[in-house]
Short mmCIF file of C-alpha atoms in Angstrom, two decimals:
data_model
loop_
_atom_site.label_atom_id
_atom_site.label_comp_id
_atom_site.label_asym_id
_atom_site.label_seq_id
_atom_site.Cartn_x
_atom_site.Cartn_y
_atom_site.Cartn_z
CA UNK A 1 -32.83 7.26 -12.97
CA UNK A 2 -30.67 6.51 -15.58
CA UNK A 3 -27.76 3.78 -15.12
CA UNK A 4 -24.64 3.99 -17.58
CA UNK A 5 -23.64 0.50 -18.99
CA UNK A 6 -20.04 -0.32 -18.10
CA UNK A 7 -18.83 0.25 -21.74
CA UNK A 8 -20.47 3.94 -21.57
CA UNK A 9 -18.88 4.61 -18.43
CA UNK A 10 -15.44 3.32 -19.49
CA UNK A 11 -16.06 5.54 -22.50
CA UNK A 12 -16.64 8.57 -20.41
CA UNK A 13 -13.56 7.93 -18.19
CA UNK A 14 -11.26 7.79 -21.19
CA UNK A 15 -12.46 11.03 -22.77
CA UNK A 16 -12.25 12.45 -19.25
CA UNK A 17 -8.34 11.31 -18.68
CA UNK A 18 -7.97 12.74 -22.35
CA UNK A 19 -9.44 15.61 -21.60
CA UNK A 20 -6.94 15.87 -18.31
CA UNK A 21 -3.78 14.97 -19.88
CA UNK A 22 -4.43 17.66 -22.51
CA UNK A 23 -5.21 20.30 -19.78
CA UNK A 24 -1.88 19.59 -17.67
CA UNK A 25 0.03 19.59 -20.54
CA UNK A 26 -0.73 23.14 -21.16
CA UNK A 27 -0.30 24.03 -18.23
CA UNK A 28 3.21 22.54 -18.43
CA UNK A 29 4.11 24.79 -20.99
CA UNK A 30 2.75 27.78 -19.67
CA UNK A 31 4.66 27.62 -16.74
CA UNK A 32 7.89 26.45 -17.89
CA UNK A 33 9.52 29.64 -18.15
CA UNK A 34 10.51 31.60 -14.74
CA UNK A 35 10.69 34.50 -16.80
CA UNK A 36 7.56 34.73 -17.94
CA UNK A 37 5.54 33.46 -14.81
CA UNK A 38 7.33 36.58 -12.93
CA UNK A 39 6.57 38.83 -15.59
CA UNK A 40 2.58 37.79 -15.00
CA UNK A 41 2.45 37.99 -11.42
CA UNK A 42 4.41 41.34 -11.46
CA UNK A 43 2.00 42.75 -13.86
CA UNK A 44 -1.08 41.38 -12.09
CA UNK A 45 0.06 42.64 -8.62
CA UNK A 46 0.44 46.14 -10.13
CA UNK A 47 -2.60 46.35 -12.40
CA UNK A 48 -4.47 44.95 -9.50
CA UNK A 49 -3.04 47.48 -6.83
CA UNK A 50 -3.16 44.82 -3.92
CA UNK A 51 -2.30 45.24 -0.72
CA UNK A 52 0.88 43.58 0.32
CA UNK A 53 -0.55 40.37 1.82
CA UNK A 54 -2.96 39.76 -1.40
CA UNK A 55 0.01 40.15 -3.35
CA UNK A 56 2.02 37.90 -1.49
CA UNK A 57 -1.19 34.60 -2.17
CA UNK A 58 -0.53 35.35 -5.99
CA UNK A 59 3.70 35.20 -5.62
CA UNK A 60 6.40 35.44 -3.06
CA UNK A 61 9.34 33.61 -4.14
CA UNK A 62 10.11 31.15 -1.54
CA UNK A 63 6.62 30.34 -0.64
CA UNK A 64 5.62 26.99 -1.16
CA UNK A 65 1.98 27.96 -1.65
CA UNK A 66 2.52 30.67 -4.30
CA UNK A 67 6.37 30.93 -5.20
CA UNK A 68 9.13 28.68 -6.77
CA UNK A 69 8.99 25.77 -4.62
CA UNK A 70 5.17 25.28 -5.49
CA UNK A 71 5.94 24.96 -9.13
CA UNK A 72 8.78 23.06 -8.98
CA UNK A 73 6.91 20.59 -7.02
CA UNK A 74 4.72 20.38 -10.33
CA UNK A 75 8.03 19.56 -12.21
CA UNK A 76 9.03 16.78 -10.06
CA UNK A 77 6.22 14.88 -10.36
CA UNK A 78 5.94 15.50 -13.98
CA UNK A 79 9.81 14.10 -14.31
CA UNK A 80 8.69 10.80 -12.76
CA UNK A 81 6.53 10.66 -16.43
CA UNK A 82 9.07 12.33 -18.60
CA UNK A 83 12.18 13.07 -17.36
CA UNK A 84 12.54 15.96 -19.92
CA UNK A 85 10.44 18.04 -17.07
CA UNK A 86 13.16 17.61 -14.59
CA UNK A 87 15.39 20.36 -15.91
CA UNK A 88 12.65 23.01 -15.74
CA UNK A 89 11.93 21.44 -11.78
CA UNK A 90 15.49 22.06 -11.11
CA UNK A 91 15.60 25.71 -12.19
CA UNK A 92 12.85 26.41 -10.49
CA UNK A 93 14.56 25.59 -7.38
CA UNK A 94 18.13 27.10 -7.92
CA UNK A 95 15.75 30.57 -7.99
CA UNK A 96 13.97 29.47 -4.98
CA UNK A 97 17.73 29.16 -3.02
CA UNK A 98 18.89 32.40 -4.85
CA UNK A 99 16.13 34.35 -3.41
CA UNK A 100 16.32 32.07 0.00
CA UNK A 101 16.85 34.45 3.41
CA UNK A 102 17.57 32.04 6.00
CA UNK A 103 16.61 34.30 8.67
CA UNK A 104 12.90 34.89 7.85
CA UNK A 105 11.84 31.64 7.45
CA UNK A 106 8.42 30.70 8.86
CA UNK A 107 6.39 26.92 9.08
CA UNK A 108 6.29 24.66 6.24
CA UNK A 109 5.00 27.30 3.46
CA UNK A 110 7.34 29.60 3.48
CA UNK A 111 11.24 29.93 3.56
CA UNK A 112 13.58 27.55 4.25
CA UNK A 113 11.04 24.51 4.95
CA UNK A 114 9.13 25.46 1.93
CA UNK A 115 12.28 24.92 -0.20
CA UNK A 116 13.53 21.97 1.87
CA UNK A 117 10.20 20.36 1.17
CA UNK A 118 10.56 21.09 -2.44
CA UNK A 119 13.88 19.74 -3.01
CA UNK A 120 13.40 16.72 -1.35
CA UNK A 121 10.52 16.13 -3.34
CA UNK A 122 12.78 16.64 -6.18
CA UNK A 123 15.18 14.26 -5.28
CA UNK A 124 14.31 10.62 -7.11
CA UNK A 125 17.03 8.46 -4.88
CA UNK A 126 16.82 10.32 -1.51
CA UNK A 127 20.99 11.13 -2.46
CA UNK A 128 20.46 14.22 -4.69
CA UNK A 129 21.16 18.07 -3.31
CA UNK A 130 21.89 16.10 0.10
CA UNK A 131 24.62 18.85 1.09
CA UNK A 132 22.07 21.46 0.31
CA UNK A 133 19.29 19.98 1.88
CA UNK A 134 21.75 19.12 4.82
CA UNK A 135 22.36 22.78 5.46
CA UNK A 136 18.57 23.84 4.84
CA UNK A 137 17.88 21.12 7.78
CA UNK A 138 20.30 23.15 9.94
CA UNK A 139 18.95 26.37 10.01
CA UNK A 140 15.02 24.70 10.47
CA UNK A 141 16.48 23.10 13.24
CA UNK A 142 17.24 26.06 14.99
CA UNK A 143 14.28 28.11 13.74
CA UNK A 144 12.16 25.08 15.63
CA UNK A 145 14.23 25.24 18.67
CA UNK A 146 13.84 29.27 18.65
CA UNK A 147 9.71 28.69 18.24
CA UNK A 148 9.79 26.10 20.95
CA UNK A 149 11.95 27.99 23.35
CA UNK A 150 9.60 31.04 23.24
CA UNK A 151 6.58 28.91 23.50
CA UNK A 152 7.62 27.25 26.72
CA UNK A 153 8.40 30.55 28.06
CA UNK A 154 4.47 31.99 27.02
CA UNK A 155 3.27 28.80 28.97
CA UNK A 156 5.35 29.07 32.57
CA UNK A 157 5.07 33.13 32.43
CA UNK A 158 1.29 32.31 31.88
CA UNK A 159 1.57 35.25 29.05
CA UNK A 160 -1.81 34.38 27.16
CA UNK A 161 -2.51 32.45 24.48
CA UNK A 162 -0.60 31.07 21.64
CA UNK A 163 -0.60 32.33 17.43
CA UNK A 164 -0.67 30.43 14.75
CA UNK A 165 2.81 31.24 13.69
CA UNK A 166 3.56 28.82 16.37
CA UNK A 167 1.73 25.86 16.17
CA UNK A 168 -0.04 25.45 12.68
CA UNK A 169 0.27 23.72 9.38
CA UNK A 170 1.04 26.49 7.35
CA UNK A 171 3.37 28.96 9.56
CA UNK A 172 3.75 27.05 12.39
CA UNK A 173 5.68 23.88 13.85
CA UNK A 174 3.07 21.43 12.61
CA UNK A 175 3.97 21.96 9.18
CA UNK A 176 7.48 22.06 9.98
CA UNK A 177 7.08 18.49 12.10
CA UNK A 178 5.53 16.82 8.71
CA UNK A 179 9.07 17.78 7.14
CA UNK A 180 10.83 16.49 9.55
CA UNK A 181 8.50 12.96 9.76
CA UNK A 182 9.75 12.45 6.06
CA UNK A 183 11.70 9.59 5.02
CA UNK A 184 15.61 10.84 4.46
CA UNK A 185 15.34 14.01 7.09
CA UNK A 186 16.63 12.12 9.92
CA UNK A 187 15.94 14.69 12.67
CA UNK A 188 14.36 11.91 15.51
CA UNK A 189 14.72 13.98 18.56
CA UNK A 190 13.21 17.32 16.93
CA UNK A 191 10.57 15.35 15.82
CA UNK A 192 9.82 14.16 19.14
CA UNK A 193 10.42 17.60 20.70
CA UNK A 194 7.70 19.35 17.95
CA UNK A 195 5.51 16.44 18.71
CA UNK A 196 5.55 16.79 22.82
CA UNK A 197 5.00 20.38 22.26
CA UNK A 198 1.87 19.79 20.59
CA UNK A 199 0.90 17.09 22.99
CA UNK A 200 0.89 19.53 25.74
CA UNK A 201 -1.09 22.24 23.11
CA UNK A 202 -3.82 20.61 23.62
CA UNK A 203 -4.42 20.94 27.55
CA UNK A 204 -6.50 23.64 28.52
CA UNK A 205 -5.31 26.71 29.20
CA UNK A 206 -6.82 29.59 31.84
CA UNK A 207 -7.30 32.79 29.76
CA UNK A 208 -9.02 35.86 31.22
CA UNK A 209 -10.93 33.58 33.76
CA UNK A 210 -11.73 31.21 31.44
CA UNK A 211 -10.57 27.73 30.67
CA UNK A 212 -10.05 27.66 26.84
CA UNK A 213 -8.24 25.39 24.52
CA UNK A 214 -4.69 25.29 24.49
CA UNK A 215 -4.40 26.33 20.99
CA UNK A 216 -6.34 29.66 21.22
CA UNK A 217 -5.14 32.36 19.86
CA UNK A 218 -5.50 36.16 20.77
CA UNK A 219 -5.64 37.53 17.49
CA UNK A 220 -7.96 37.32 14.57
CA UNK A 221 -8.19 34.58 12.00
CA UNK A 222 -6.23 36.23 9.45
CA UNK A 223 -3.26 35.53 9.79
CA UNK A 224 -2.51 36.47 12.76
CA UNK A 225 -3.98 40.29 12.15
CA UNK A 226 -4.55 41.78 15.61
CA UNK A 227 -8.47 42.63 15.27
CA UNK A 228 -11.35 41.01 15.82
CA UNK A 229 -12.45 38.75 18.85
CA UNK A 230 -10.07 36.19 19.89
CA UNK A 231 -10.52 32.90 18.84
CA UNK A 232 -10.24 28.58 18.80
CA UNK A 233 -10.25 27.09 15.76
CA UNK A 234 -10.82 24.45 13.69
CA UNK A 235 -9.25 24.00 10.15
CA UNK A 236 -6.90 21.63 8.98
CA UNK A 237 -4.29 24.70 7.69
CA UNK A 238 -4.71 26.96 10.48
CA UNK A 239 -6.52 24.41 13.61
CA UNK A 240 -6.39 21.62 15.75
CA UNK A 241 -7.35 19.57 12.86
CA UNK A 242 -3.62 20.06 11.66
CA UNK A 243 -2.16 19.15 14.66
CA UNK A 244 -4.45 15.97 15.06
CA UNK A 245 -3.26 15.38 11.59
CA UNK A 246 0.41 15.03 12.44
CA UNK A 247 0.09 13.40 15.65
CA UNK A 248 -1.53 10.85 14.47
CA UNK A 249 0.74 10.16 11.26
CA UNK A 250 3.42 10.22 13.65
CA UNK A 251 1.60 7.62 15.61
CA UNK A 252 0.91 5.57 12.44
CA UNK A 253 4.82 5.59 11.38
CA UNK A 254 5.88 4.69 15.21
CA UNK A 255 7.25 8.44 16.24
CA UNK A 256 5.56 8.87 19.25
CA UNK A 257 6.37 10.55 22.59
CA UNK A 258 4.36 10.57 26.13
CA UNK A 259 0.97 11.01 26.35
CA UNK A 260 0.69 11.28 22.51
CA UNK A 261 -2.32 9.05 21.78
CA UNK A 262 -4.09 10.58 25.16
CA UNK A 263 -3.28 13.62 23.15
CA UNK A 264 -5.18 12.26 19.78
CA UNK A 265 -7.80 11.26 21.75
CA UNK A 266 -8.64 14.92 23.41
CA UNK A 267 -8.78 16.58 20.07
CA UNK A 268 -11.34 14.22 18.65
CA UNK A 269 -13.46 14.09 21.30
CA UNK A 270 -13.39 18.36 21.29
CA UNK A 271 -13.61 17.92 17.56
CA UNK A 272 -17.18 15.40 18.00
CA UNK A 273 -18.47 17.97 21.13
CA UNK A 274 -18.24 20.75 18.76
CA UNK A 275 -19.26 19.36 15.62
CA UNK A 276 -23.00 20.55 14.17
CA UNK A 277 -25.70 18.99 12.36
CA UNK A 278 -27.98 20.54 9.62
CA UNK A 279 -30.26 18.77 6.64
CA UNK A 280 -26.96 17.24 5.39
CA UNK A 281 -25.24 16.02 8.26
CA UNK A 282 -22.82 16.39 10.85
CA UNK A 283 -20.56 19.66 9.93
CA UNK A 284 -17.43 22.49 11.87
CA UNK A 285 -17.80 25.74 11.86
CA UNK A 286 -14.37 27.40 10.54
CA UNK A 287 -13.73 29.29 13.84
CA UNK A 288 -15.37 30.30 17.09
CA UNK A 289 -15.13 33.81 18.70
CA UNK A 290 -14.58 33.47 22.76
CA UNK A 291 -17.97 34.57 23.08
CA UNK A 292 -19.45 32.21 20.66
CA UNK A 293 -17.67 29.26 22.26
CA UNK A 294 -18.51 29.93 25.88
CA UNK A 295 -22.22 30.54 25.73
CA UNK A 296 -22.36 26.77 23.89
CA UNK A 297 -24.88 27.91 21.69
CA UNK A 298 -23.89 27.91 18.28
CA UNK A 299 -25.39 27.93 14.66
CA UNK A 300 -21.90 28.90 12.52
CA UNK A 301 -22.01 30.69 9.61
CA UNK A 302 -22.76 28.35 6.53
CA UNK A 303 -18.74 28.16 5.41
CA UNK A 304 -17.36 26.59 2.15
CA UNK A 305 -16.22 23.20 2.43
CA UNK A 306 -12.54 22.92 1.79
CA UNK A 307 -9.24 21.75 2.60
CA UNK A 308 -7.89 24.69 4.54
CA UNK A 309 -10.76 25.43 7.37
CA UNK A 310 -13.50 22.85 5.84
CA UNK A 311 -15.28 19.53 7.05
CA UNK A 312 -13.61 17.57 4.32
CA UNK A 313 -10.67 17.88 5.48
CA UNK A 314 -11.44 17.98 9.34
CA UNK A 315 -13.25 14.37 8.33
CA UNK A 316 -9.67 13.07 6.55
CA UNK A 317 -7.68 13.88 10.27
CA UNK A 318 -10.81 12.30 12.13
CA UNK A 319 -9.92 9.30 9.49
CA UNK A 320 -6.16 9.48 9.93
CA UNK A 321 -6.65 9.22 13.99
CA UNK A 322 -9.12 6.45 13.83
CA UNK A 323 -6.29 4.58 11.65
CA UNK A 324 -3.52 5.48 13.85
CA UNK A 325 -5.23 4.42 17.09
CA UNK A 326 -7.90 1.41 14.93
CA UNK A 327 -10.72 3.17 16.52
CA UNK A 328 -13.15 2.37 14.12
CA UNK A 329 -15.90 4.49 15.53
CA UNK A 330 -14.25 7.74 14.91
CA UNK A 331 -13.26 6.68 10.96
CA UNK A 332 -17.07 5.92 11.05
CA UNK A 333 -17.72 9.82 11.77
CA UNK A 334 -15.27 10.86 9.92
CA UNK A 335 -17.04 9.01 6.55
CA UNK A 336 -20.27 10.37 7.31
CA UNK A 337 -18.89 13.81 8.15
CA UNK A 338 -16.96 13.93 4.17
CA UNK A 339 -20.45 12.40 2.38
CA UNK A 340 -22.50 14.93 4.32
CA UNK A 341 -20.12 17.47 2.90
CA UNK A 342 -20.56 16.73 -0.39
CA UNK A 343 -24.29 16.58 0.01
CA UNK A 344 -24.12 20.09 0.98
CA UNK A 345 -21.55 21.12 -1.91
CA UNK A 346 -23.77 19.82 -4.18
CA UNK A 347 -26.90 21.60 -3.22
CA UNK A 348 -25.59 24.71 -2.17
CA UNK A 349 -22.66 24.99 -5.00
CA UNK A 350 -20.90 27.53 -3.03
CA UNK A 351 -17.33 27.11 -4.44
CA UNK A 352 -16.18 28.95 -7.78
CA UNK A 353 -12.53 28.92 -7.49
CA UNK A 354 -10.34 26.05 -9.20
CA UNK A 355 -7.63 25.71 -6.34
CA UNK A 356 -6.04 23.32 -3.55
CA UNK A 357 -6.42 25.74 -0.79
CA UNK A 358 -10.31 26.46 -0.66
CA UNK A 359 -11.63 25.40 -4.16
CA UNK A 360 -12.66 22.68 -6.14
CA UNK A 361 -9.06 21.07 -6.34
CA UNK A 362 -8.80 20.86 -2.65
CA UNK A 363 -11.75 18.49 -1.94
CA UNK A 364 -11.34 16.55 -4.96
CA UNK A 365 -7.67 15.54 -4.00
CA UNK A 366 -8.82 14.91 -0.01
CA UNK A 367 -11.82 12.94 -1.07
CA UNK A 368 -9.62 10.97 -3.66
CA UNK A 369 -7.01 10.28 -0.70
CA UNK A 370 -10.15 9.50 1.93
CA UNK A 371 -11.59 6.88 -0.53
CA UNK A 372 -8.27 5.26 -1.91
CA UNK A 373 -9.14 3.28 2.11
CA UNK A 374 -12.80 3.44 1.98
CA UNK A 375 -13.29 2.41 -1.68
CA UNK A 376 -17.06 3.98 -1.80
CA UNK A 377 -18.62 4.27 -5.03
CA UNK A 378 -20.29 6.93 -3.95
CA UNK A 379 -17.07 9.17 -3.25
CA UNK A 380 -15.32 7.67 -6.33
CA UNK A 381 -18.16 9.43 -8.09
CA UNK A 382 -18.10 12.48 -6.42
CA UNK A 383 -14.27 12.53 -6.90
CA UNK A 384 -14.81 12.33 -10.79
CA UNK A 385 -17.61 14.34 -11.13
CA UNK A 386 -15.36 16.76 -9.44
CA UNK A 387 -12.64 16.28 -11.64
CA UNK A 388 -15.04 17.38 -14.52
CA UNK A 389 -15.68 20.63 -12.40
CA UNK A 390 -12.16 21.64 -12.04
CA UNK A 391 -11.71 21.28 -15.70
CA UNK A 392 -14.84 23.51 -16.22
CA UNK A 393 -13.51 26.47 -14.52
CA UNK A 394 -10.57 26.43 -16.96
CA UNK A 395 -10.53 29.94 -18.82
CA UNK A 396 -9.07 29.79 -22.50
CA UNK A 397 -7.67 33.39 -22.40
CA UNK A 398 -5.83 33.01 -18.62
CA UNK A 399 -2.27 33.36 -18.81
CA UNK A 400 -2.15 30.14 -16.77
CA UNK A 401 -5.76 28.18 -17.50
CA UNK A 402 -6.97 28.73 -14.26
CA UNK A 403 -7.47 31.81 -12.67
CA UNK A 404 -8.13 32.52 -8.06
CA UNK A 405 -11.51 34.42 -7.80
CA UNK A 406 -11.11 33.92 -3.69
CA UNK A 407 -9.09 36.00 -1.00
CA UNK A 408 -7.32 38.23 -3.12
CA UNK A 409 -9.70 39.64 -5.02
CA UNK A 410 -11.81 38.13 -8.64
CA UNK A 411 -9.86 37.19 -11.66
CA UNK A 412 -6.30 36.84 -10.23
CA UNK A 413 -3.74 34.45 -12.12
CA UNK A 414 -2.14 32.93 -9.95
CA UNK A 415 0.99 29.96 -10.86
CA UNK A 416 1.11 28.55 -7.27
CA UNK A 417 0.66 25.79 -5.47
CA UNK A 418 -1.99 26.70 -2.76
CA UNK A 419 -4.46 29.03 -4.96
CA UNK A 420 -3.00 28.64 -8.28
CA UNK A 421 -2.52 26.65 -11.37
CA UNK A 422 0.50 24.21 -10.13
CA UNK A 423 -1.62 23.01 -7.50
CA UNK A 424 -4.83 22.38 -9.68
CA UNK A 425 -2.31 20.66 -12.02
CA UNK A 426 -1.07 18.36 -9.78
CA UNK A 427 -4.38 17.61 -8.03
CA UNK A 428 -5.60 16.82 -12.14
CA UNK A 429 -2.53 14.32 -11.92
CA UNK A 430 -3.49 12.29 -8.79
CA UNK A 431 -6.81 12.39 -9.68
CA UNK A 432 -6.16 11.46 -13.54
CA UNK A 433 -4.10 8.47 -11.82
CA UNK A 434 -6.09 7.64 -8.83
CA UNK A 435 -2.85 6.92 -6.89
CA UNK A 436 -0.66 8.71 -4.32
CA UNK A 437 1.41 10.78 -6.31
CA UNK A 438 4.68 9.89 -7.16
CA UNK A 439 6.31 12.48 -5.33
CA UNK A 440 4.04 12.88 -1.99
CA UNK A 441 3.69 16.02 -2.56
CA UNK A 442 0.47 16.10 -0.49
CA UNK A 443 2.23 15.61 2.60
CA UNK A 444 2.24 19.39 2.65
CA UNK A 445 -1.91 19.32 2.98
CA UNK A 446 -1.20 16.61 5.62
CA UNK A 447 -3.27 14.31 4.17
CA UNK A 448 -0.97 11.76 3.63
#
């Protein structure tokens, strides 16, 4: 085996920071102009002839994941470096309030939470667009009240099980309750009432004779597409590891309501029952049909490891409750779980796509927040080895470096934040810095 010398390694860091700078500064320019990023996307969803959800992972203009308030989140954080880059952060979100329809919000990805999140983000002293951002805390609150109302209603009327578009990260009130837990939103008793409603989520509930989990859902996994078998499952954008997430940063910053750390407690025990174990380790399945989960025999698919349905970041919320609660046992698990990951990544090398959602982006940044506690020299490796991947799947002729060979289809450009180039370029930035970034905006992964 051959060891670097410190001065060779220290060498090879440099170049690599070099290397990263350069890379996000391109990308700075090539998505500076609104104009010209709509003009791309509008071509691309025509040439590509996708249907309307694809189109809508490559732009939708108030989507956090792949509109205006993804990029301008790039902006901010660039402004806390150069404040030339605010400007450009600002227009991008005067068009994300232009196109803003405060009646179709949904969760923390798109409408008005998605902008909310953005502009606060934006805002350096916590005093900036406060009448906007005022307003835009309004209408959430009674979009959260409206979800909640109809939810209690499904549970006394015993009217099956729930959808994600109630309870997740990235439609549902989990998202919308890691808004609300940042600092400046000042909406206590919503918080509380988001967090009891997830507290109760996880009792069991009695579907078609059979005692499930409380956050099954009756349709499919896409996105709440009525085919396929119903389903529990496990992911940190779409599952329980979401919710665990947020109850247990809620914990950690002293929000906390009745029976909350019971609550914390039931998912992560559920979470260890159902975890598997292969050459590599101990691993989650993405999902489990009704079938699959009541016969108790299971050998899952091999799936990706990622942030939105993977074990890296089921491991960070295992980590995140085992801080909350100083259980040290279950942030044991949770490190073996993320290096058994990685063990598996590396041998199997099943990811090709650059971005935060499910690519290469995505575990580097949840790793990189996992060991900024654990300090491992074996994940701060991994982390920088992966930083050298993400620059390797930069493409000199894309439009925006980077381009989404995932859901959608293969050789998409996409300027987002989920899938896209604003989200590899910020997760380049934290990892560039190997420091929370300056403007949290990882809060919307709830990793932080």
């Amino acid at each position: 085996m051959t060891r670097r010398c410190p001065d060779e390694k220290k060498k090879n860091m440099k170049t690599l920071d070099s290397d990263i700078q350069s890379c996000v500064a391109e990308l700075a320019v090539q998505l500076a102009d609104p104009d010209v990023v709509l003009a791309h996307t509008t071509r691309i969803n025509s040439e590509a002839g996708l249907r309307v959800r694809d189109s809508r992972l490559i732009w939708s203009p108030t989507s956090l994941g792949s509109g205006y308030p993804g990029i301008s989140l790039f902006y901010s954080e660039l402004s806390h470096h150069d404040d030339y880059y605010r400007a450009i952060s600002d227009q991008y979100l005067k068009l994300a309030f232009a196109a803003l329809q405060p009646d179709t919000t949904q969760g923390l990805y798109s409408g008005l939470t998605a902008v909310a999140f953005a502009t606060r983000a934006a805002s350096k002293n916590g005093q900036e667009y406060s009448t906007a951002l005022l307003r835009l805390d309004d209408f959430i609150e009674t979009y959260v009240h409206q979800v909640l109302a109809f939810e209690k209603s499904r549970r006394l009327a015993q009217a099956g099980p729930t959808s994600f578009s109630a309870y997740d990260v990235i439609t549902g009130v989990a998202g919308i309750g890691r808004y609300l837990l940042s600092p400046g939103v000042r909406r206590p008793e919503l918080l509380r009432e988001v967090l009891a409603y997830l507290v109760e989520l996880t009792e069991p509930v009695e579907y078609e004779g059979n005692l499930l989990p409380g956050w099954w859902v009756a349709h499919s996994s896409e996105l709440g597409e009525k085919t396929g078998e119903s389903h529990v499952n496990f992911g940190m954008s779409h599952g329980i590891s979401g919710v665990l997430a947020l109850l247990s940063l809620s914990w950690e910053a002293e929000e906390r309501v009745a029976g909350q750390e019971e609550a914390i407690g039931r998912i992560v025990d559920w979470l260890l029952e159902q975890s598997v174990h292969d050459e590599f380790g101990m691993r989650w399945p993405a999902t489990l049909s009704r079938s699959e989960y009541l016969s108790g025999h299971v050998v899952p698919a091999r799936n990706r490891p990622s942030w939105c349905y993977g074990s890296p970041s089921i491991a960070r919320a295992l980590q995140l409750a085992g801080q909350a609660v100083a259980e040290t046992s279950w942030q044991d698990r949770a490190t073996v779980a993320v290096v058994a990951a990685l063990s598996r990544l590396e041998s199997h090398r099943d990811i090709e796509e650059p971005g935060l959602c499910h690519g290469w982006a995505g575990i580097m940044h949840t790793v990189g927040t996992m060991n900024r506690t654990l300090n491992l020299d074996t994940l701060a490796t991994k982390r920088d080895e992966m930083l050298v991947r993400v620059l390797e799947t930069r493409i000199s002729d894309a439009p925006f470096s980077f381009r989404n060979n995932s859901n959608a289809g293969s050789n998409l450009d996409a300027p987002g934040f989920s899938e896209g180039a604003a989200g590899v370029a910020l997760s380049l930035l934290a990892g560039s810095a190997n420091h929370a970034p300056m403007t949290s905006w990882d809060q919307a992964l709830l990793l932080t």
